[in-house]
Amino acid sequence: TEHDVVAVLADAMHSHTEILRHAHILHRDISLNNIMAVRIGNELRGMLIDFDHGVDIDAVRNQKLPGNVGTGPFMSIANLEGLDVPRTAVDDWESLICLLFCLAAKSSEARDEMGHIFAHVNAHGAADVKREMFQTTAALDSVIARFLNPSYLVLIRLIRELHTAIFMHARCQGTAQISLRSNRQVDPVQRRVQYAEEIHARCQSALAKVAADSRSMSTLSDHMASISHQCCDLRRARAPLSQPCESTESLSTLLDVAPESLHSPHLCSRSTSDTLTDSRPDLRHLTKAQLMQLLEDEELAMRKRKAKGEQADSPRTKRRKMIHSAEHCDPHIVQLSSTRALSFVDLPASVHLPPVPPVDLANKRKRFSP
């Protein structure tokens, strides 16, 4: 992932900085093949290799006519043009920007197109292309939009941060040469040498900040993924078994009344016709055994109808048949769907329901006559 790439680059450039500080050796060839990713346990680290072009930063051959060494597409502007200025760590940080362009390309075709641009020009032509790319922030944005994958937010952010640190310095801003009144030209690329230490520190800070943010984002992403997996495992562990008498509804929900209204005397004075108009059944006087028997009878009747090829009854017809066949039970019996699971919860011992007055079902049958 791009978080791993940033971590590897941060380690490699940290090694670059420490070697430069303690051994005064400048690498001068930051490229794709000279930074290795090493896995130590579960951690991915970066390693900087191949110091064939390394040079003592205080040596004479680095101070005067240092020439141009390194890997072509990744070389800095000063290195490509062979400017007569000392090579500094800023040149290697500029090479890192070119490396990031290679890593964040939107496709292999875009990467090949970038390579094609540098392959058909000489060193000075490649330097002119880079001067145009890094001249302003707007020019950099156009190149990013053309070649880079917009989903690589961290890598693109790192490119912008390094570009600001190197090319947007107040004393050497941009890459275009400036003509003065005395017919003298000032090259910001050459002028950068005077502020190399400051620019180097700014690049270090930018990379360290982006790497820390990337590490936090990666840790947060891993943590969220772990929580998601744990929630999925918990849901699987707590998933209810497929039982015919299970539901998440409470007794008061099934009764469609508030729990405190169970104490109301008006609850037991409802007629059968009132119950038929309710959207939910009244199950107060039915035991679990009675409900199970009703469910089994309805499923048996449905199987018989399917075997005979008969059309299924409407819900109203089902309620009417159940009432007619259950005169020995409570008259508040209503239709029970075989596909609906029910939850049986015992009422508290403190709740005493008065008996339901008998209802003459003969008078109620008139409602169902055609």
Short mmCIF file of C-alpha atoms in Angstrom, two decimals:
data_model
loop_
_atom_site.label_atom_id
_atom_site.label_comp_id
_atom_site.label_asym_id
_atom_site.label_seq_id
_atom_site.Cartn_x
_atom_site.Cartn_y
_atom_site.Cartn_z
CA THR A 1 0.00 0.00 0.00
CA GLU A 2 1.02 3.64 -0.24
CA HIS A 3 1.43 3.70 3.55
CA ASP A 4 4.10 1.02 3.21
CA VAL A 5 5.77 2.98 0.40
CA VAL A 6 5.93 6.12 2.54
CA ALA A 7 7.34 4.15 5.48
CA VAL A 8 10.05 2.61 3.28
CA LEU A 9 10.99 5.97 1.74
CA ALA A 10 11.09 7.60 5.18
CA ASP A 11 13.53 4.96 6.45
CA ALA A 12 15.71 5.23 3.34
CA MET A 13 15.93 9.03 3.50
CA HIS A 14 16.58 8.88 7.24
CA SER A 15 19.56 6.64 6.44
CA HIS A 16 20.61 9.12 3.76
CA THR A 17 20.52 11.97 6.30
CA GLU A 18 22.41 10.08 9.00
CA ILE A 19 25.16 8.94 6.59
CA LEU A 20 25.52 12.48 5.32
CA ARG A 21 25.68 13.86 8.86
CA HIS A 22 28.15 11.39 10.32
CA ALA A 23 30.19 10.25 7.31
CA HIS A 24 29.79 13.32 5.04
CA ILE A 25 28.90 11.00 2.14
CA LEU A 26 26.33 12.20 -0.40
CA HIS A 27 24.54 9.39 -2.24
CA ARG A 28 23.81 11.24 -5.53
CA ASP A 29 21.75 8.39 -7.04
CA ILE A 30 18.31 8.23 -5.43
CA SER A 31 16.38 6.04 -7.86
CA LEU A 32 13.88 3.20 -8.05
CA ASN A 33 16.46 0.40 -7.86
CA ASN A 34 18.49 1.85 -4.97
CA ILE A 35 15.80 1.77 -2.27
CA MET A 36 14.93 -1.68 -0.95
CA ALA A 37 12.00 -2.79 1.19
CA VAL A 38 13.01 -5.16 3.98
CA ARG A 39 10.51 -7.04 6.14
CA ILE A 40 11.63 -7.50 9.74
CA GLY A 41 9.04 -9.64 11.47
CA ASN A 42 5.70 -7.99 10.72
CA GLU A 43 7.26 -4.59 10.08
CA LEU A 44 8.29 -3.24 6.68
CA ARG A 45 11.45 -1.11 6.70
CA GLY A 46 13.42 0.74 4.02
CA MET A 47 17.09 0.44 3.11
CA LEU A 48 19.27 2.70 0.96
CA ILE A 49 21.80 0.81 -1.15
CA ASP A 50 24.32 1.33 -3.98
CA PHE A 51 26.72 4.11 -3.00
CA ASP A 52 28.71 3.73 -6.25
CA HIS A 53 28.16 7.40 -7.04
CA GLY A 54 28.61 8.52 -3.45
CA VAL A 55 31.04 11.34 -2.84
CA ASP A 56 32.53 13.15 0.10
CA ILE A 57 30.53 16.32 0.28
CA ASP A 58 33.63 18.33 1.18
CA ALA A 59 35.82 16.81 -1.55
CA VAL A 60 37.23 19.00 -4.29
CA ARG A 61 35.56 16.95 -7.02
CA ASN A 62 32.18 17.80 -5.52
CA GLN A 63 32.91 21.50 -5.23
CA LYS A 64 34.14 22.26 -8.76
CA LEU A 65 32.74 20.78 -11.97
CA PRO A 66 31.03 17.85 -10.23
CA GLY A 67 29.58 16.67 -13.56
CA ASN A 68 26.37 14.72 -13.94
CA VAL A 69 26.14 11.27 -12.39
CA GLY A 70 23.19 9.09 -11.46
CA THR A 71 20.17 7.51 -13.14
CA GLY A 72 18.87 9.76 -15.93
CA PRO A 73 15.12 10.23 -15.22
CA PHE A 74 15.73 10.70 -11.48
CA MET A 75 18.64 13.17 -11.69
CA SER A 76 18.18 16.72 -10.42
CA ILE A 77 18.16 19.73 -12.69
CA ALA A 78 21.63 20.84 -11.58
CA ASN A 79 22.93 17.33 -12.11
CA LEU A 80 21.43 17.05 -15.61
CA GLU A 81 22.76 20.42 -16.72
CA GLY A 82 26.15 19.89 -15.06
CA LEU A 83 25.98 23.25 -13.31
CA ASP A 84 29.22 24.39 -11.74
CA VAL A 85 27.86 24.35 -8.21
CA PRO A 86 28.42 21.80 -5.42
CA ARG A 87 25.98 18.92 -5.21
CA THR A 88 24.00 18.98 -1.99
CA ALA A 89 21.37 16.89 -0.26
CA VAL A 90 18.74 19.02 -2.00
CA ASP A 91 19.64 17.34 -5.29
CA ASP A 92 18.84 13.94 -3.77
CA TRP A 93 15.54 15.23 -2.38
CA GLU A 94 14.67 16.47 -5.87
CA SER A 95 15.44 12.98 -7.17
CA LEU A 96 13.00 11.63 -4.57
CA ILE A 97 10.19 13.71 -6.13
CA CYS A 98 10.92 12.10 -9.51
CA LEU A 99 10.87 8.69 -7.83
CA LEU A 100 7.46 9.47 -6.31
CA PHE A 101 6.14 10.35 -9.77
CA CYS A 102 7.21 6.93 -10.95
CA LEU A 103 5.57 5.16 -7.99
CA ALA A 104 2.27 7.10 -8.10
CA ALA A 105 1.65 6.79 -11.85
CA LYS A 106 -1.98 6.08 -12.68
CA SER A 107 -1.09 3.20 -15.02
CA SER A 108 1.79 1.51 -16.78
CA GLU A 109 0.91 3.54 -19.88
CA ALA A 110 1.33 6.80 -17.95
CA ARG A 111 4.66 5.58 -16.57
CA ASP A 112 5.81 4.62 -20.05
CA GLU A 113 4.74 8.03 -21.36
CA MET A 114 6.84 9.78 -18.71
CA GLY A 115 9.80 7.55 -19.60
CA HIS A 116 9.23 8.26 -23.30
CA ILE A 117 9.50 12.00 -22.65
CA PHE A 118 12.93 11.65 -21.02
CA ALA A 119 14.15 8.94 -23.39
CA HIS A 120 13.96 11.11 -26.50
CA VAL A 121 15.83 14.14 -25.18
CA ASN A 122 19.39 14.71 -24.03
CA ALA A 123 20.36 15.73 -20.52
CA HIS A 124 19.69 19.42 -21.12
CA GLY A 125 16.32 18.60 -22.71
CA ALA A 126 15.34 16.53 -19.63
CA ALA A 127 16.43 19.44 -17.44
CA ASP A 128 14.22 21.82 -19.45
CA VAL A 129 11.24 19.47 -18.97
CA LYS A 130 11.82 19.40 -15.21
CA ARG A 131 12.21 23.16 -15.04
CA GLU A 132 8.82 23.50 -16.67
CA MET A 133 7.26 20.86 -14.38
CA PHE A 134 8.52 22.42 -11.14
CA GLN A 135 8.28 26.10 -12.08
CA THR A 136 5.00 26.82 -10.24
CA THR A 137 2.42 25.02 -8.17
CA ALA A 138 -0.06 25.25 -11.05
CA ALA A 139 2.42 23.56 -13.42
CA LEU A 140 2.95 20.78 -10.88
CA ASP A 141 -0.83 20.32 -10.49
CA SER A 142 -1.26 19.90 -14.24
CA VAL A 143 1.44 17.21 -14.34
CA ILE A 144 -0.12 15.43 -11.35
CA ALA A 145 -3.55 15.47 -13.01
CA ARG A 146 -2.07 14.09 -16.23
CA PHE A 147 0.10 11.26 -14.96
CA LEU A 148 -0.69 10.38 -11.34
CA ASN A 149 -3.39 8.25 -9.78
CA PRO A 150 -5.69 10.54 -7.75
CA SER A 151 -6.36 7.77 -5.23
CA TYR A 152 -2.73 7.96 -4.01
CA LEU A 153 -3.52 10.83 -1.69
CA VAL A 154 -0.54 10.31 0.63
CA LEU A 155 2.03 10.10 -2.17
CA ILE A 156 0.59 13.14 -3.94
CA ARG A 157 0.61 15.06 -0.67
CA LEU A 158 4.28 14.14 -0.17
CA ILE A 159 5.11 15.36 -3.68
CA ARG A 160 3.45 18.71 -2.98
CA GLU A 161 5.18 19.08 0.39
CA LEU A 162 8.63 18.37 -1.06
CA HIS A 163 8.00 20.64 -4.04
CA THR A 164 7.07 23.48 -1.70
CA ALA A 165 10.15 22.90 0.44
CA ILE A 166 12.58 22.76 -2.51
CA PHE A 167 11.20 25.03 -5.21
CA MET A 168 9.03 27.50 -3.29
CA HIS A 169 11.73 28.87 -1.00
CA ALA A 170 11.34 32.63 -0.62
CA ARG A 171 14.98 33.34 -1.70
CA CYS A 172 15.12 30.91 -4.62
CA GLN A 173 11.58 30.41 -5.79
CA GLY A 174 10.77 28.55 -8.98
CA THR A 175 13.12 27.28 -11.67
CA ALA A 176 13.05 29.98 -14.35
CA GLN A 177 16.13 32.13 -14.72
CA ILE A 178 15.68 35.81 -13.82
CA SER A 179 17.28 38.55 -15.94
CA LEU A 180 18.54 41.61 -14.06
CA ARG A 181 19.13 45.14 -15.38
CA SER A 182 22.86 44.54 -15.60
CA ASN A 183 22.22 41.77 -18.14
CA ARG A 184 23.06 39.30 -15.45
CA GLN A 185 20.90 36.22 -14.97
CA VAL A 186 20.08 34.64 -11.66
CA ASP A 187 19.30 30.95 -11.67
CA PRO A 188 17.17 29.84 -8.68
CA VAL A 189 18.56 26.31 -9.07
CA GLN A 190 22.11 27.56 -8.55
CA ARG A 191 21.00 29.90 -5.79
CA ARG A 192 19.56 26.97 -3.83
CA VAL A 193 23.06 25.92 -2.81
CA GLN A 194 23.24 28.87 -0.42
CA TYR A 195 20.14 27.65 1.42
CA ALA A 196 20.80 23.93 1.11
CA GLU A 197 20.88 23.27 4.87
CA GLU A 198 17.55 25.05 5.44
CA ILE A 199 15.86 23.33 2.48
CA HIS A 200 17.25 19.97 3.61
CA ALA A 201 15.74 20.47 7.08
CA ARG A 202 12.39 21.45 5.55
CA CYS A 203 12.36 18.32 3.39
CA GLN A 204 13.15 16.14 6.40
CA SER A 205 10.34 17.73 8.38
CA ALA A 206 7.85 17.34 5.51
CA LEU A 207 8.64 13.65 5.02
CA ALA A 208 8.56 12.95 8.77
CA LYS A 209 5.17 14.63 9.10
CA VAL A 210 3.64 12.80 6.15
CA ALA A 211 5.09 9.48 7.37
CA ALA A 212 3.66 10.02 10.86
CA ASP A 213 0.22 10.87 9.47
CA SER A 214 0.37 7.90 7.13
CA ARG A 215 1.32 5.63 10.03
CA SER A 216 -1.62 6.92 12.05
CA MET A 217 -3.99 6.43 9.12
CA SER A 218 -2.71 2.90 8.57
CA THR A 219 -3.06 2.06 12.26
CA LEU A 220 -6.58 3.49 12.34
CA SER A 221 -7.52 1.58 9.20
CA ASP A 222 -6.20 -1.67 10.65
CA HIS A 223 -8.00 -0.99 13.93
CA MET A 224 -11.30 -0.29 12.16
CA ALA A 225 -10.90 -3.44 10.06
CA SER A 226 -10.23 -5.45 13.23
CA ILE A 227 -13.33 -4.01 14.90
CA SER A 228 -15.39 -4.81 11.81
CA HIS A 229 -14.19 -8.43 11.81
CA GLN A 230 -14.90 -8.74 15.53
CA CYS A 231 -18.43 -7.37 15.07
CA CYS A 232 -19.06 -9.83 12.25
CA ASP A 233 -17.84 -12.72 14.41
CA LEU A 234 -19.99 -11.50 17.30
CA ARG A 235 -23.07 -11.28 15.10
CA ARG A 236 -22.46 -14.79 13.84
CA ALA A 237 -22.01 -16.06 17.40
CA ARG A 238 -25.20 -14.38 18.59
CA ALA A 239 -27.28 -15.14 15.50
CA PRO A 240 -30.52 -16.82 16.68
CA LEU A 241 -31.22 -20.35 15.55
CA SER A 242 -34.10 -20.84 13.14
CA GLN A 243 -36.84 -21.78 15.61
CA PRO A 244 -40.57 -21.49 14.87
CA CYS A 245 -41.30 -19.70 18.14
CA GLU A 246 -38.62 -17.00 18.26
CA SER A 247 -38.87 -13.28 17.60
CA THR A 248 -37.40 -9.99 18.70
CA GLU A 249 -40.78 -8.56 19.55
CA SER A 250 -41.84 -8.22 23.17
CA LEU A 251 -45.23 -9.19 24.55
CA SER A 252 -46.39 -5.59 24.74
CA THR A 253 -45.40 -5.11 21.09
CA LEU A 254 -47.34 -8.19 20.03
CA LEU A 255 -50.33 -6.92 21.98
CA ASP A 256 -49.88 -3.47 20.42
CA VAL A 257 -50.42 -1.86 23.84
CA ALA A 258 -48.25 -0.28 26.46
CA PRO A 259 -47.29 -2.56 29.37
CA GLU A 260 -49.07 -0.37 31.90
CA SER A 261 -52.33 -0.64 29.97
CA LEU A 262 -52.51 -4.36 30.83
CA HIS A 263 -54.05 -3.31 34.13
CA SER A 264 -56.88 -1.47 32.39
CA PRO A 265 -60.32 -3.13 32.73
CA HIS A 266 -61.27 -1.87 29.27
CA LEU A 267 -58.72 -4.16 27.68
CA CYS A 268 -60.84 -7.23 28.42
CA SER A 269 -64.12 -5.77 27.24
CA ARG A 270 -63.25 -5.77 23.55
CA SER A 271 -65.51 -7.77 21.26
CA THR A 272 -64.47 -10.22 18.62
CA SER A 273 -65.23 -7.75 15.87
CA ASP A 274 -62.90 -5.23 17.47
CA THR A 275 -60.18 -7.81 17.58
CA LEU A 276 -60.64 -8.65 13.91
CA THR A 277 -59.97 -5.05 12.97
CA ASP A 278 -56.67 -4.92 14.92
CA SER A 279 -53.41 -5.07 13.00
CA ARG A 280 -51.86 -7.37 15.64
CA PRO A 281 -53.31 -10.44 17.36
CA ASP A 282 -54.44 -10.55 20.99
CA LEU A 283 -52.49 -13.46 22.51
CA ARG A 284 -53.12 -12.87 26.20
CA HIS A 285 -55.23 -15.97 26.84
CA LEU A 286 -53.36 -18.41 24.62
CA THR A 287 -50.73 -20.75 25.90
CA LYS A 288 -47.68 -21.80 24.00
CA ALA A 289 -49.15 -25.25 23.37
CA GLN A 290 -52.33 -23.75 21.89
CA LEU A 291 -50.38 -21.46 19.59
CA MET A 292 -48.13 -24.28 18.44
CA GLN A 293 -51.19 -26.41 17.69
CA LEU A 294 -52.75 -23.59 15.67
CA LEU A 295 -49.55 -23.11 13.69
CA GLU A 296 -49.32 -26.82 12.94
CA ASP A 297 -52.99 -26.96 11.89
CA GLU A 298 -52.55 -24.01 9.56
CA GLU A 299 -49.40 -25.46 7.99
CA LEU A 300 -51.17 -28.80 7.51
CA ALA A 301 -54.14 -27.08 5.87
CA MET A 302 -51.80 -25.11 3.61
CA ARG A 303 -50.02 -28.27 2.50
CA LYS A 304 -53.38 -29.93 1.73
CA ARG A 305 -54.47 -26.92 -0.35
CA LYS A 306 -51.21 -26.95 -2.26
CA ALA A 307 -51.59 -30.67 -2.91
CA LYS A 308 -55.10 -30.10 -4.27
CA GLY A 309 -54.02 -27.08 -6.26
CA GLU A 310 -56.45 -24.78 -4.45
CA GLN A 311 -55.89 -21.07 -4.18
CA ALA A 312 -54.74 -19.83 -0.77
CA ASP A 313 -57.33 -18.09 1.39
CA SER A 314 -57.15 -14.40 2.04
CA PRO A 315 -56.16 -13.21 5.53
CA ARG A 316 -59.80 -12.32 6.32
CA THR A 317 -60.98 -15.77 5.32
CA LYS A 318 -58.26 -17.35 7.45
CA ARG A 319 -59.37 -15.37 10.50
CA ARG A 320 -63.00 -16.33 9.95
CA LYS A 321 -62.21 -20.04 9.64
CA MET A 322 -60.03 -19.98 12.73
CA ILE A 323 -62.74 -18.29 14.80
CA HIS A 324 -65.34 -20.81 13.65
CA SER A 325 -63.06 -23.74 14.46
CA ALA A 326 -62.03 -22.49 17.91
CA GLU A 327 -65.32 -21.90 19.74
CA HIS A 328 -63.96 -24.00 22.62
CA CYS A 329 -61.07 -21.57 23.04
CA ASP A 330 -60.94 -17.88 23.72
CA PRO A 331 -63.05 -15.92 21.20
CA HIS A 332 -60.20 -13.48 20.63
CA ILE A 333 -58.33 -15.95 18.41
CA VAL A 334 -57.13 -14.32 15.20
CA GLN A 335 -55.12 -15.36 12.16
CA LEU A 336 -51.64 -16.67 12.84
CA SER A 337 -49.26 -16.70 9.89
CA SER A 338 -47.15 -19.83 9.56
CA THR A 339 -44.25 -17.74 8.34
CA ARG A 340 -44.16 -15.42 11.34
CA ALA A 341 -42.16 -16.39 14.41
CA LEU A 342 -43.63 -15.56 17.79
CA SER A 343 -42.06 -14.86 21.16
CA PHE A 344 -43.79 -16.19 24.28
CA VAL A 345 -43.21 -14.17 27.40
CA ASP A 346 -44.99 -14.93 30.67
CA LEU A 347 -46.87 -12.10 32.30
CA PRO A 348 -45.70 -10.94 35.74
CA ALA A 349 -47.34 -12.62 38.68
CA SER A 350 -48.70 -9.26 39.84
CA VAL A 351 -50.86 -8.93 36.72
CA HIS A 352 -54.31 -10.53 37.17
CA LEU A 353 -56.52 -10.48 34.12
CA PRO A 354 -60.28 -10.95 34.66
CA PRO A 355 -62.03 -13.61 32.59
CA VAL A 356 -63.33 -12.57 29.21
CA PRO A 357 -67.13 -12.47 29.01
CA PRO A 358 -68.59 -15.01 26.58
CA VAL A 359 -69.54 -13.76 23.14
CA ASP A 360 -72.25 -15.17 20.96
CA LEU A 361 -70.42 -16.14 17.82
CA ALA A 362 -73.67 -16.78 15.95
CA ASN A 363 -74.34 -13.06 15.84
CA LYS A 364 -70.82 -12.34 14.71
CA ARG A 365 -71.00 -14.70 11.74
CA LYS A 366 -73.35 -12.32 10.01
CA ARG A 367 -70.41 -10.05 9.29
CA PHE A 368 -68.82 -12.71 7.12
CA SER A 369 -71.91 -13.72 5.15
CA PRO A 370 -71.63 -12.85 1.47
#
